[in-house]
Short mmCIF file of C-alpha atoms and ligand atoms in Angstrom, two decimals:
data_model
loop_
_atom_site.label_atom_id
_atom_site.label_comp_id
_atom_site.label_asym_id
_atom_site.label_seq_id
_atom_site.Cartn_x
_atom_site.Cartn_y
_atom_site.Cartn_z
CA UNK A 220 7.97 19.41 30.09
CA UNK A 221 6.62 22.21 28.29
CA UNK A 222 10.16 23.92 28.75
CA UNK A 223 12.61 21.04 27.92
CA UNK A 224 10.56 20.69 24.58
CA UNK A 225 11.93 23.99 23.48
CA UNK A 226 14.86 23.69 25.05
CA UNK A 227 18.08 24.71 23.21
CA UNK A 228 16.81 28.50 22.36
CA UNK A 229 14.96 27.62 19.23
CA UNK A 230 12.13 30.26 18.23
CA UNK A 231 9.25 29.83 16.37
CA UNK A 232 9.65 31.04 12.73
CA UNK A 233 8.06 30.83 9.44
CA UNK A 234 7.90 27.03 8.20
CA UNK A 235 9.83 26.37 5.10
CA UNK A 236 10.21 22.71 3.84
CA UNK A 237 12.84 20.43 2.79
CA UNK A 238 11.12 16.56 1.08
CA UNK A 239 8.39 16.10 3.52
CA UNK A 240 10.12 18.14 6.58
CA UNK A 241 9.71 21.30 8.09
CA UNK A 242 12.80 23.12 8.57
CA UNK A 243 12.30 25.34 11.51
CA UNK A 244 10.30 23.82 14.75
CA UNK A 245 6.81 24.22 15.32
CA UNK A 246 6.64 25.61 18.60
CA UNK A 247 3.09 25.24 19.56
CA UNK A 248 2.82 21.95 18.12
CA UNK A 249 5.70 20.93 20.48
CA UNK A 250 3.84 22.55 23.78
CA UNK A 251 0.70 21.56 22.73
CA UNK A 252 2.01 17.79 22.34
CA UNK A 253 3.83 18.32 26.21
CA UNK A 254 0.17 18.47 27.31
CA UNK A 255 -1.14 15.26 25.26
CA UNK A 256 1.16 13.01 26.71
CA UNK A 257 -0.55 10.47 28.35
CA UNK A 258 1.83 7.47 29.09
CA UNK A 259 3.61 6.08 31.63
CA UNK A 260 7.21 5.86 30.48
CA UNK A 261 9.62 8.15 32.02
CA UNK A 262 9.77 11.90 30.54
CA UNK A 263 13.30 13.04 29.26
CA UNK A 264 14.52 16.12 31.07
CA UNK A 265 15.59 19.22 29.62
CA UNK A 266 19.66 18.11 29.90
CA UNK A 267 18.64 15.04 27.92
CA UNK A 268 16.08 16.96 25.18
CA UNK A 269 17.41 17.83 22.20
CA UNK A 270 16.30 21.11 20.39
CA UNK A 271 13.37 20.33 18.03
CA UNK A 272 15.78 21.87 15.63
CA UNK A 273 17.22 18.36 14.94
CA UNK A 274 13.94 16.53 14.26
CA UNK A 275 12.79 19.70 12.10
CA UNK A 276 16.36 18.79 10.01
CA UNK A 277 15.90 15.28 9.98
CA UNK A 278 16.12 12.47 7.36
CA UNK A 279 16.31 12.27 3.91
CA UNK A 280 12.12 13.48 3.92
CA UNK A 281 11.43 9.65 2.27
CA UNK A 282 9.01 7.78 3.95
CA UNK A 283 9.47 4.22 4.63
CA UNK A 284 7.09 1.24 4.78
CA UNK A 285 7.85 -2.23 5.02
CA UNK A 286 5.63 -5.16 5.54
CA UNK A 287 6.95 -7.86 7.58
CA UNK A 288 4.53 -10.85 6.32
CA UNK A 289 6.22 -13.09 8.80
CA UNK A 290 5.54 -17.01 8.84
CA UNK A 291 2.27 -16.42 6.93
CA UNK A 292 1.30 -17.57 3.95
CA UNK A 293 0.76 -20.58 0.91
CA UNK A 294 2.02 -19.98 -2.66
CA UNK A 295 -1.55 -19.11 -3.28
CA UNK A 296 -2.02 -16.55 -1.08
CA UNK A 297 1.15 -14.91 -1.95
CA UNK A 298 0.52 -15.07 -5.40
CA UNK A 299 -2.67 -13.06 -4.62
CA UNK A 300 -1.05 -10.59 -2.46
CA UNK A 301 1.57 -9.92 -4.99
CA UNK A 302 -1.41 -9.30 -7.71
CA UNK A 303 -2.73 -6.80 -5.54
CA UNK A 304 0.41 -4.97 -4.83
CA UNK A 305 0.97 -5.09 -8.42
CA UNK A 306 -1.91 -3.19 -8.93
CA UNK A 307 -2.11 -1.12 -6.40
CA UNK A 308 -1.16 2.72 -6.84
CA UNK A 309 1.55 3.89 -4.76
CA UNK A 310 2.30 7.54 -4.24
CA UNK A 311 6.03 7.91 -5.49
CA UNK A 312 8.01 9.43 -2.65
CA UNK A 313 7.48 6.16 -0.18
CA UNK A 314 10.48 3.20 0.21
CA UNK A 315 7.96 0.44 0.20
CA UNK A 316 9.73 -3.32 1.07
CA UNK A 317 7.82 -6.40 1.53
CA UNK A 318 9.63 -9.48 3.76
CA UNK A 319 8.22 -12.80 2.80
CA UNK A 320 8.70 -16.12 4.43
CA UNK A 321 12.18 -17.18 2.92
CA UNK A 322 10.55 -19.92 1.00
CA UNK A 323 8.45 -17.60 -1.33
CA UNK A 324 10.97 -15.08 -1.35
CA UNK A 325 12.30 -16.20 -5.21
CA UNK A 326 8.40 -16.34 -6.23
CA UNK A 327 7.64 -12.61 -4.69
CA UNK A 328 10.79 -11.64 -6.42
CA UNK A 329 10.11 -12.82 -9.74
CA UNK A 330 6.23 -11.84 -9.89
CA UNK A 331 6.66 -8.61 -7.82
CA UNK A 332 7.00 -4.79 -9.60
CA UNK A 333 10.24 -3.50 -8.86
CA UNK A 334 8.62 -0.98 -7.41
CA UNK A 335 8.93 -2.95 -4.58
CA UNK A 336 12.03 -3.97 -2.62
CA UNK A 337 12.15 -7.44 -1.07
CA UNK A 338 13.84 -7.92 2.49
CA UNK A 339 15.01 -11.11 4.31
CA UNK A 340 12.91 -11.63 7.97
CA UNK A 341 16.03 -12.41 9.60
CA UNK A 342 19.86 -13.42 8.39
CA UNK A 343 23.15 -15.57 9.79
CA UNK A 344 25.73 -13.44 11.77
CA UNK A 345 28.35 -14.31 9.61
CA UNK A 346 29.49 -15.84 6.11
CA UNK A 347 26.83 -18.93 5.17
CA UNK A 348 28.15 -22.87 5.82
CA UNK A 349 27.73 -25.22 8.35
CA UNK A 350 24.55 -23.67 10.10
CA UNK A 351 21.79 -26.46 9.70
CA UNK A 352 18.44 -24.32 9.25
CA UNK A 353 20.22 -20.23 9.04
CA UNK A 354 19.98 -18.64 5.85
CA UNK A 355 22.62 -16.43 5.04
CA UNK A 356 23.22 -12.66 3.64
CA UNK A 357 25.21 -13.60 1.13
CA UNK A 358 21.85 -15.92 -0.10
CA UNK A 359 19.35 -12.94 0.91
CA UNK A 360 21.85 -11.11 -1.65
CA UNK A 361 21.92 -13.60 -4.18
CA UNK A 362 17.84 -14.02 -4.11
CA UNK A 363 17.38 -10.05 -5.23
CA UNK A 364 16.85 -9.01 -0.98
CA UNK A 365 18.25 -5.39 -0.78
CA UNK A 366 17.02 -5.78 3.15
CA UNK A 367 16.69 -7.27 6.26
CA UNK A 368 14.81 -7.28 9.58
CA UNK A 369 16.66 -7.56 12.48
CA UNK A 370 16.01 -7.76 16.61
CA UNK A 371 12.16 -8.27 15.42
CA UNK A 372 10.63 -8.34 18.90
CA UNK A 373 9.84 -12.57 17.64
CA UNK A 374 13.67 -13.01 17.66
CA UNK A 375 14.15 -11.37 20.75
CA UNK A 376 11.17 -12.93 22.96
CA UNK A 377 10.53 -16.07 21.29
CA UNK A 378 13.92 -17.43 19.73
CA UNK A 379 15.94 -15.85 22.70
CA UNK A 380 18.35 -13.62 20.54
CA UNK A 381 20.28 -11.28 22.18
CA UNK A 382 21.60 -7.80 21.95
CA UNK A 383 24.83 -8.13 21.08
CA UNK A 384 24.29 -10.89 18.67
CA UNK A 385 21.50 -9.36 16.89
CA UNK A 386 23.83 -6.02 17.09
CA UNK A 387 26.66 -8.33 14.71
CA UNK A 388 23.92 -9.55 12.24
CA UNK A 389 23.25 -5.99 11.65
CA UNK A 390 27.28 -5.34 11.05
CA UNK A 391 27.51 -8.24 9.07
CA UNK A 392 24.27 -7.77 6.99
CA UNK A 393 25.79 -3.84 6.52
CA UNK A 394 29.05 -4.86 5.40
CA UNK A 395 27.58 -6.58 2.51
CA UNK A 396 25.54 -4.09 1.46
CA UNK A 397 22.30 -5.06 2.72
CA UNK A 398 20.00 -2.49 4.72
CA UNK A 399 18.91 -3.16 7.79
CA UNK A 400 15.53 -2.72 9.71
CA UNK A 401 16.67 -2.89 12.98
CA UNK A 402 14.31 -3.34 15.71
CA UNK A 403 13.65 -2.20 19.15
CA UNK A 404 11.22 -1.97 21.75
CA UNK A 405 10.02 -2.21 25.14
CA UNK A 406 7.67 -4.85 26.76
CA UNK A 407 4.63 -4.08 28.45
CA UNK A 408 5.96 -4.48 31.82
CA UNK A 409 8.86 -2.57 30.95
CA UNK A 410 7.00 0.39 29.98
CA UNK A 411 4.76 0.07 33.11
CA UNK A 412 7.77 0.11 35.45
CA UNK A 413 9.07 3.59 33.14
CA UNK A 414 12.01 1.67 31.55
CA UNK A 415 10.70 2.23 27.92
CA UNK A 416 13.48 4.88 27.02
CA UNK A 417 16.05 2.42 29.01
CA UNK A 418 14.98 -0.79 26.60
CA UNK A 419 14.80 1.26 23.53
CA UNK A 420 18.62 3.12 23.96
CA UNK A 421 20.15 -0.40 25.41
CA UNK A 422 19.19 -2.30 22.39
CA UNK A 423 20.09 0.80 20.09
CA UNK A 424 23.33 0.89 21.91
CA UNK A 425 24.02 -2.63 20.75
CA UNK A 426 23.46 -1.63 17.17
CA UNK A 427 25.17 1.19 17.47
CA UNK A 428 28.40 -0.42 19.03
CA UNK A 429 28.27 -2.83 16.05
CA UNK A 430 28.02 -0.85 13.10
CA UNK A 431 30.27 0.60 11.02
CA UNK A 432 27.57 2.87 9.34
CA UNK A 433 24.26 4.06 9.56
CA UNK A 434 23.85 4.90 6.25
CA UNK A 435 21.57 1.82 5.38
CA UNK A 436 20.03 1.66 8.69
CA UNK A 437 16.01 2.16 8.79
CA UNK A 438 15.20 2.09 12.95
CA UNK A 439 12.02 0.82 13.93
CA UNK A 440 10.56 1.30 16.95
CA UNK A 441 8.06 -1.75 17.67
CA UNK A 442 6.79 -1.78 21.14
CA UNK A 443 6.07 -5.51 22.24
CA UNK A 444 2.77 -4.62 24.00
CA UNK A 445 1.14 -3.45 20.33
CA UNK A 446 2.74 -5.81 18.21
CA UNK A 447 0.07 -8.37 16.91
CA UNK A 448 -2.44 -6.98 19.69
CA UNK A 449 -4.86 -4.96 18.05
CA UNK A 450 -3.23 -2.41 20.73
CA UNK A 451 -1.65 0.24 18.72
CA UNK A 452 0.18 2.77 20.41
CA UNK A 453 -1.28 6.19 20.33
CA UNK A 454 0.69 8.95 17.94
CA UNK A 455 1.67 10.67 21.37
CA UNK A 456 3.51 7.38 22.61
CA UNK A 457 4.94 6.55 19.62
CA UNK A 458 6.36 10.34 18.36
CA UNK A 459 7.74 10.74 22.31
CA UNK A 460 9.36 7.55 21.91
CA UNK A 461 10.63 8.37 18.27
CA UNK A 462 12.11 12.18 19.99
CA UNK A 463 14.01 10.15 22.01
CA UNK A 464 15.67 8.40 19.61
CA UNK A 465 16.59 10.56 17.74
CA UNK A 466 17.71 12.29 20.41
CA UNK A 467 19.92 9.25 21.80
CA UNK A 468 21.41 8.94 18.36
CA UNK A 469 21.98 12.65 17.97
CA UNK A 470 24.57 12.42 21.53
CA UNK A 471 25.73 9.23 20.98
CA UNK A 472 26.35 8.51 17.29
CA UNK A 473 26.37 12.29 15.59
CA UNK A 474 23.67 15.13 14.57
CA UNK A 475 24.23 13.57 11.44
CA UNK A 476 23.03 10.06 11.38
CA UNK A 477 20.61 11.91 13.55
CA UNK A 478 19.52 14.14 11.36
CA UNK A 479 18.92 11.19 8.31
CA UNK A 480 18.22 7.97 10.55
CA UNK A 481 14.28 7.18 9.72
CA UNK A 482 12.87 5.89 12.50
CA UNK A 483 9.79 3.51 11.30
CA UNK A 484 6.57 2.86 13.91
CA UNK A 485 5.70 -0.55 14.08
CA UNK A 486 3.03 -2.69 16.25
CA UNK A 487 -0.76 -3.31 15.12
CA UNK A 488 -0.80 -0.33 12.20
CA UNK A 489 -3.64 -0.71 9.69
CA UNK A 490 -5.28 0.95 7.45
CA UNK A 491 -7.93 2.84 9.73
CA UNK A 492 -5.22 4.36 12.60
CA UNK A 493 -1.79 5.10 9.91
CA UNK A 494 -3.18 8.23 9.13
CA UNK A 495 -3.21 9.51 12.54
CA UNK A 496 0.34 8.10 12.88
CA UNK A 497 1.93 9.49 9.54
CA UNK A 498 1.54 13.05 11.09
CA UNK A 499 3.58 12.89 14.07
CA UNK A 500 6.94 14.49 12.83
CA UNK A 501 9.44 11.76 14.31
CA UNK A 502 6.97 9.13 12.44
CA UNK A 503 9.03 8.41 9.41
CA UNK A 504 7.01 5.15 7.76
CA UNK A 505 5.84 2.20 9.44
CA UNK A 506 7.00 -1.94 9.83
CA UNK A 507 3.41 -3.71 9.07
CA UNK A 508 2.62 -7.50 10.13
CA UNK A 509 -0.95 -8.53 10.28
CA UNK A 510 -2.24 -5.87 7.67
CA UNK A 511 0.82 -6.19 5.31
CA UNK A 512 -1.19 -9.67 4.19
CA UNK A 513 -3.61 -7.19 2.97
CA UNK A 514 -2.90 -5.24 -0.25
CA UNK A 515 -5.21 -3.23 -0.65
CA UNK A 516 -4.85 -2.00 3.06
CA UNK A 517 -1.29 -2.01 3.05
CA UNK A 518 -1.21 0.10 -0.21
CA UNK A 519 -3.41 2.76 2.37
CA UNK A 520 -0.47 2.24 4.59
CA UNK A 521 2.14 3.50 2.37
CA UNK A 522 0.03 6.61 0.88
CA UNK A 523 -0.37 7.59 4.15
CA UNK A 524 2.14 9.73 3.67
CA UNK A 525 -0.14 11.99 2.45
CA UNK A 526 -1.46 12.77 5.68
CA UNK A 527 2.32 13.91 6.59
CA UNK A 528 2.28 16.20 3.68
CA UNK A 529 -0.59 17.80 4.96
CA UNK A 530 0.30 17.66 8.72
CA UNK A 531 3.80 19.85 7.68
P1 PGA B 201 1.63 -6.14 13.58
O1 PGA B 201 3.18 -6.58 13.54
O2 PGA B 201 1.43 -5.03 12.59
O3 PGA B 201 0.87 -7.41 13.19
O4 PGA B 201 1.34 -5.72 14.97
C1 PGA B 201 4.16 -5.60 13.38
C2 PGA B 201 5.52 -6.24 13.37
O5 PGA B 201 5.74 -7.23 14.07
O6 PGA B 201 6.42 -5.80 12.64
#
């Protein structure tokens, strides 16, 4: 393991630093983290690795954090969780989106610093009309949404959708502009029988096969087992998992979208563990339910990124 970390010839050198990203790899970091590993998913050999090199070049350095409110919520409530986002302070180099319940989405949008970007929770595959109870992107659009979530782990498991129709939402969503959170992640009895890598890249795949660009993608990897449990997955799980994505997108999509693709940790984050999180190197922001309905502790979410700053 130790090995296939370093894999690829790359040599320790001085750090230099490029937004919030170190530009060489950190060797020891990498060994040390070989011998932290304590999960059960299958371990990527050293053919399937990539060099460190292409995390250390990675994204655009911008944290991300968006906070998925889900069905949650009374005009009330919202209009008390907006006043506290209002007022909260937000370090400056953090995407920060919030994803209200459709209904409240016009409220959020008109009451809501601009500071803030709003995203739909899910959209229509195609142009809006006949679909009783869908709301379209073209609506998400006309609301003031610059995003939307999509293959939420809710969708998935509870609605029933499916890869490749989740991977068209994403297409369509794209091709009009919107961003797209797009979700993935393995169930718990996936990752006990070691198929958490196999989940992850089949449901990327299905993305990937559907897009035309990646451009406006923000990946985030949500694994079922922590989502809503109080069961967060430790930084080790969730940076191996995050490698690996990056590595899967680095061989099958380019170095490129690679290299810029941030890849989000979602599933029971608060304000007490994102810390912790924010310093893995592959941890580029978060997707926040439960403690999203929280300013104050989701405003600790997104200045978490301090503790990256630090960590590089
Ligand atoms: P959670 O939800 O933070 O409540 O676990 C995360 C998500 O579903 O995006």
């Amino acid at each position: 393991m130790a090995s296939s970390l370093t894999a690829g010839g790359t040599q320790p050198s001085a750090p230099s630093f490029s937004g919030l990203r170190r530009t060489c790899p950190k060797l020891d970091a990498a060994v040390s983290f070989s011998h932290r590993v304590n999960s059960s998913i299958r371990l990527v050999s050293s053919s399937q690795r990539s060099p460190r090199g292409v995390v250390a070049m990675a994204g655009s350095g911008k944290f991300f954090v968006g906070g998925n409110w889900k069905c949650n919520g009374t005009k009330d409530s919202i209009t008390k969780l907006v006043s506290d986002l209002n007022t909260a302070t937000l370090e400056p180099d953090v995407d920060v989106v919030v994803s209200p319940p459709f209904v409240y989405i016009d409220q959020v949008k008109s009451s809501l610093t601009d500071r803030i970007e709003i995203s739909g929770q899910n959209s229509w595959v195609g142009k809006g009309g006949a679909f009783t109870g869908e709301i379209s992107v073209e609506q998400l659009k006309d609301i003031g949404c610059k995003w939307v979530i999509l293959g939420h782990s809710e969708r998935r498991h509870v609605i029933g959708e499916k890869d490749e129709f989740i991977g068209k939402k994403a297409a369509y969503a794209l091709s009009e502009g919107l961003g797209v959170i797009a979700c993935i992640g393995e169930k718990l009895e996936e990752r006990e029988a070691g198929k958490t890598f196999d989940v992850c890249f089949e449901q990327l795949k299905a993305f990937a096969d559907a897009v035309p660009s990646w451009d406006k993608v923000v990946v985030a990897y949500e694994p079922v087992w922590a989502i809503g449990t109080g069961k967060v997955a430790s930084p080790q799980q969730a940076q191996e998992v995050h490698v690996a994505v990056r590595d899967w997108l680095k061989k099958n999509v380019s170095e490129e979208v690679a290299s810029k693709t941030r890849i989000i940790y979602g599933g029971s984050v608060n304000g007490g563990n994102c810390a912790e999180l924010a310093k893995e190197e592959d941890i580029d922001g978060f997707l926040v339910g439960g403690a999203s309905l929280k300013g104050p502790e989701f405003a600790t979410i997104v200045n978490s990124v301090t503790s990256k700053k630090v960590a590089a």
